[in-house]
């Protein structure tokens, strides 16, 4: 039997390649809202982050989230993302 290929994505916080299902996708929707995409199928520009606070903080510190989503990500958006992650 053939083994199924596991899609790999890079976390923008720690810059490590991990399987796609271990990461959270943050997406900028076409109407310029930033939100978490638990299904990984929403339309828009996306970035992948590990499920811990360290990677989110690192991506914010180095401005990687803003660059990846091509939008200015404020601290309010980051706090909203952290809150949604804790609810997952």
Backbone as JSON, one array per atom type, in Angstrom:
{
  "sequence": "XXXXXXXXXXXXXXXXXXXXXXXXXXXXXXXXXXXXXXXXXXXXXXXXXXXXXXXXXXXXXXXXXXXXXXXXXXXXXXXXXXXXXXXX",
  "N": [[0.82, -1.18, 0.0], [0.38, 2.27, -0.65], [1.78, 5.0, 1.11], [0.07, 7.7, 2.57], [0.62, 11.07, 1.76], [1.68, 13.49, 4.06], [0.72, 16.75, 4.56], [2.94, 19.46, 5.06], [3.58, 22.39, 6.97], [4.94, 25.64, 7.75], [5.49, 27.04, 10.89], [4.99, 30.39, 11.74], [5.99, 31.51, 13.99], [7.96, 29.9, 15.48], [9.33, 28.97, 13.32], [9.47, 26.32, 12.43], [8.99, 23.34, 10.55], [6.03, 21.58, 10.49], [3.48, 19.02, 10.72], [0.44, 19.81, 9.03], [-1.97, 19.47, 10.43], [-1.28, 19.85, 13.08], [-1.02, 22.51, 13.49], [-2.41, 25.84, 13.81], [-4.45, 27.72, 11.69], [-4.37, 31.05, 10.81], [-6.3, 33.47, 9.36], [-6.68, 36.06, 6.94], [-9.52, 37.42, 5.96], [-11.39, 38.08, 2.89], [-12.73, 40.5, 3.39], [-10.98, 41.88, 5.03], [-10.82, 41.04, 7.75], [-9.28, 39.55, 10.57], [-9.04, 36.28, 11.61], [-9.37, 33.1, 13.33], [-9.03, 30.02, 11.67], [-10.39, 27.13, 12.06], [-11.01, 24.95, 10.41], [-9.34, 25.15, 8.24], [-10.0, 25.82, 5.68], [-11.16, 28.22, 4.94], [-11.64, 31.02, 2.77], [-9.09, 33.25, 1.76], [-6.06, 34.97, 2.77], [-3.65, 33.13, 4.45], [-1.88, 32.13, 7.48], [0.23, 30.01, 9.4], [0.41, 28.9, 12.77], [1.85, 27.58, 15.76], [0.13, 25.85, 18.43], [0.59, 27.21, 20.83], [1.22, 29.89, 23.21], [3.76, 31.03, 23.09], [4.71, 30.93, 20.44], [2.88, 32.57, 19.14], [3.42, 35.0, 20.39], [6.09, 35.32, 19.58], [5.76, 35.55, 16.82], [4.42, 37.95, 16.72], [6.26, 39.7, 17.89], [8.39, 39.78, 16.07], [7.05, 40.76, 13.96], [6.05, 39.04, 12.08], [3.51, 37.96, 11.67], [2.03, 40.11, 10.67], [3.4, 40.54, 8.26], [2.99, 38.1, 6.96], [0.2, 38.0, 6.65], [-0.24, 40.29, 5.31], [-1.27, 42.67, 6.37], [-1.8, 45.17, 8.89], [-1.34, 44.02, 12.02], [-2.76, 44.44, 15.06], [-2.34, 44.81, 18.68], [-4.75, 44.28, 19.87], [-5.98, 42.55, 18.09], [-4.27, 40.37, 18.33], [-4.68, 39.67, 21.03], [-7.33, 38.9, 20.85], [-7.08, 36.66, 19.21], [-5.55, 34.98, 20.88], [-7.43, 34.58, 22.92], [-9.44, 33.19, 21.52], [-7.98, 30.9, 20.89], [-7.6, 29.79, 23.41], [-10.19, 28.99, 23.91], [-10.52, 26.92, 22.14]],
  "CA": [[0.0, 0.0, 0.0], [1.07, 3.54, -0.69], [1.57, 5.85, 2.27], [-0.53, 8.99, 2.25], [1.51, 12.19, 2.02], [1.22, 14.4, 5.1], [1.11, 18.12, 4.21], [3.75, 20.15, 6.07], [3.5, 23.84, 6.95], [5.89, 26.27, 8.65], [4.98, 27.95, 11.91], [5.66, 31.68, 11.57], [6.59, 31.89, 15.27], [9.2, 29.17, 15.76], [9.92, 28.69, 12.01], [9.66, 24.88, 12.27], [8.05, 22.63, 9.69], [5.23, 20.63, 11.26], [2.28, 18.59, 9.97], [-0.6, 20.84, 8.95], [-3.03, 19.28, 11.44], [-0.78, 20.25, 14.4], [-0.95, 23.97, 13.53], [-3.63, 26.62, 13.69], [-4.4, 28.66, 10.58], [-4.94, 32.38, 11.02], [-6.62, 33.91, 8.0], [-7.22, 37.4, 6.67], [-10.64, 37.21, 5.05], [-11.45, 39.1, 1.83], [-13.18, 41.79, 3.92], [-9.91, 42.35, 5.91], [-10.92, 40.63, 9.15], [-8.33, 38.5, 10.95], [-9.71, 35.31, 12.48], [-8.84, 31.73, 13.34], [-9.71, 29.11, 10.76], [-10.19, 25.77, 12.57], [-11.14, 23.95, 9.36], [-8.25, 25.3, 7.28], [-10.56, 25.91, 4.33], [-11.74, 29.52, 4.65], [-10.95, 31.75, 1.71], [-8.3, 34.39, 2.23], [-4.63, 34.77, 2.96], [-3.48, 32.44, 5.72], [-0.57, 31.89, 8.09], [0.13, 28.92, 10.35], [1.07, 29.12, 14.04], [1.69, 26.49, 16.73], [-1.0, 26.05, 19.35], [1.01, 27.74, 22.12], [1.33, 31.35, 23.28], [5.12, 31.46, 22.76], [4.83, 31.14, 19.0], [2.08, 33.75, 18.78], [4.19, 36.17, 20.85], [7.28, 35.46, 18.72], [5.34, 36.05, 15.51], [4.04, 39.35, 16.9], [7.47, 40.46, 18.19], [9.16, 39.94, 14.84], [6.13, 41.31, 12.96], [5.86, 38.02, 11.06], [2.08, 37.8, 11.4], [1.64, 41.22, 9.8], [3.98, 40.31, 6.94], [2.36, 36.93, 6.34], [-1.18, 38.29, 6.3], [-0.23, 41.51, 4.51], [-2.16, 43.63, 7.04], [-1.26, 45.59, 10.17], [-1.96, 43.26, 13.1], [-2.64, 45.19, 16.31], [-2.33, 44.01, 19.9], [-6.13, 43.86, 20.14], [-6.23, 41.36, 17.27], [-3.5, 39.27, 18.92], [-5.36, 39.24, 22.25], [-8.54, 38.19, 20.41], [-6.63, 35.35, 18.72], [-5.19, 34.19, 22.07], [-8.67, 34.22, 23.6], [-10.08, 32.14, 20.72], [-7.17, 29.69, 21.02], [-7.88, 29.18, 24.7], [-11.52, 28.37, 23.84], [-10.42, 25.69, 21.37]],
  "C": [[0.87, 1.25, 0.0], [0.77, 4.33, 0.57], [1.02, 7.19, 1.82], [0.44, 10.11, 2.65], [0.89, 13.12, 3.05], [1.67, 15.81, 4.74], [1.84, 18.8, 5.37], [3.61, 21.65, 5.87], [4.51, 24.39, 7.95], [5.18, 27.19, 9.62], [5.72, 29.27, 11.77], [6.28, 32.18, 12.88], [7.93, 31.24, 15.5], [9.95, 28.77, 14.49], [10.26, 27.21, 11.81], [8.6, 24.31, 11.35], [7.35, 21.57, 10.53], [4.07, 20.17, 10.39], [1.17, 19.63, 10.1], [-1.64, 20.71, 10.05], [-2.57, 19.62, 12.86], [-0.76, 21.77, 14.57], [-2.33, 24.6, 13.41], [-3.45, 27.6, 12.54], [-5.09, 29.95, 10.99], [-5.11, 32.98, 9.64], [-7.09, 35.35, 7.98], [-8.28, 37.21, 5.6], [-10.65, 38.3, 3.97], [-11.96, 40.47, 2.3], [-12.26, 42.32, 5.02], [-10.14, 42.12, 7.4], [-9.9, 39.53, 9.39], [-9.02, 37.58, 11.93], [-9.04, 33.96, 12.38], [-9.7, 30.87, 12.44], [-9.49, 27.67, 11.23], [-10.28, 24.69, 11.49], [-9.99, 23.99, 8.37], [-8.73, 25.48, 5.86], [-11.2, 27.26, 4.01], [-10.95, 30.22, 3.56], [-10.23, 32.94, 2.31], [-6.86, 34.0, 2.4], [-4.4, 34.2, 4.35], [-2.04, 32.33, 6.17], [-0.78, 30.82, 9.17], [0.98, 29.21, 11.58], [0.85, 27.9, 14.92], [0.58, 26.85, 17.73], [-0.57, 26.57, 20.72], [1.21, 29.26, 22.05], [2.71, 31.86, 22.87], [5.26, 31.78, 21.28], [4.03, 32.35, 18.53], [2.83, 35.02, 19.19], [5.4, 36.4, 19.96], [6.89, 36.01, 17.35], [4.94, 37.52, 15.59], [5.28, 40.22, 17.11], [8.26, 40.77, 16.92], [8.32, 40.46, 13.68], [5.86, 40.33, 11.82], [4.39, 37.85, 10.69], [1.58, 38.9, 10.46], [2.16, 41.01, 8.38], [3.28, 39.16, 6.22], [0.94, 37.21, 5.87], [-1.32, 39.55, 5.46], [-1.25, 42.53, 5.03], [-1.52, 44.0, 8.37], [-2.03, 44.89, 11.29], [-1.7, 44.0, 14.41], [-2.64, 44.25, 17.5], [-3.73, 43.51, 20.24], [-6.46, 42.59, 19.34], [-5.5, 40.16, 17.86], [-4.17, 38.77, 20.19], [-6.64, 38.48, 21.92], [-8.18, 36.77, 19.93], [-6.27, 34.44, 19.89], [-6.43, 33.7, 22.81], [-9.39, 33.08, 22.86], [-9.31, 30.84, 20.82], [-7.43, 29.0, 22.35], [-9.24, 28.5, 24.73], [-11.51, 27.09, 23.04], [-9.87, 24.63, 22.25]]
}
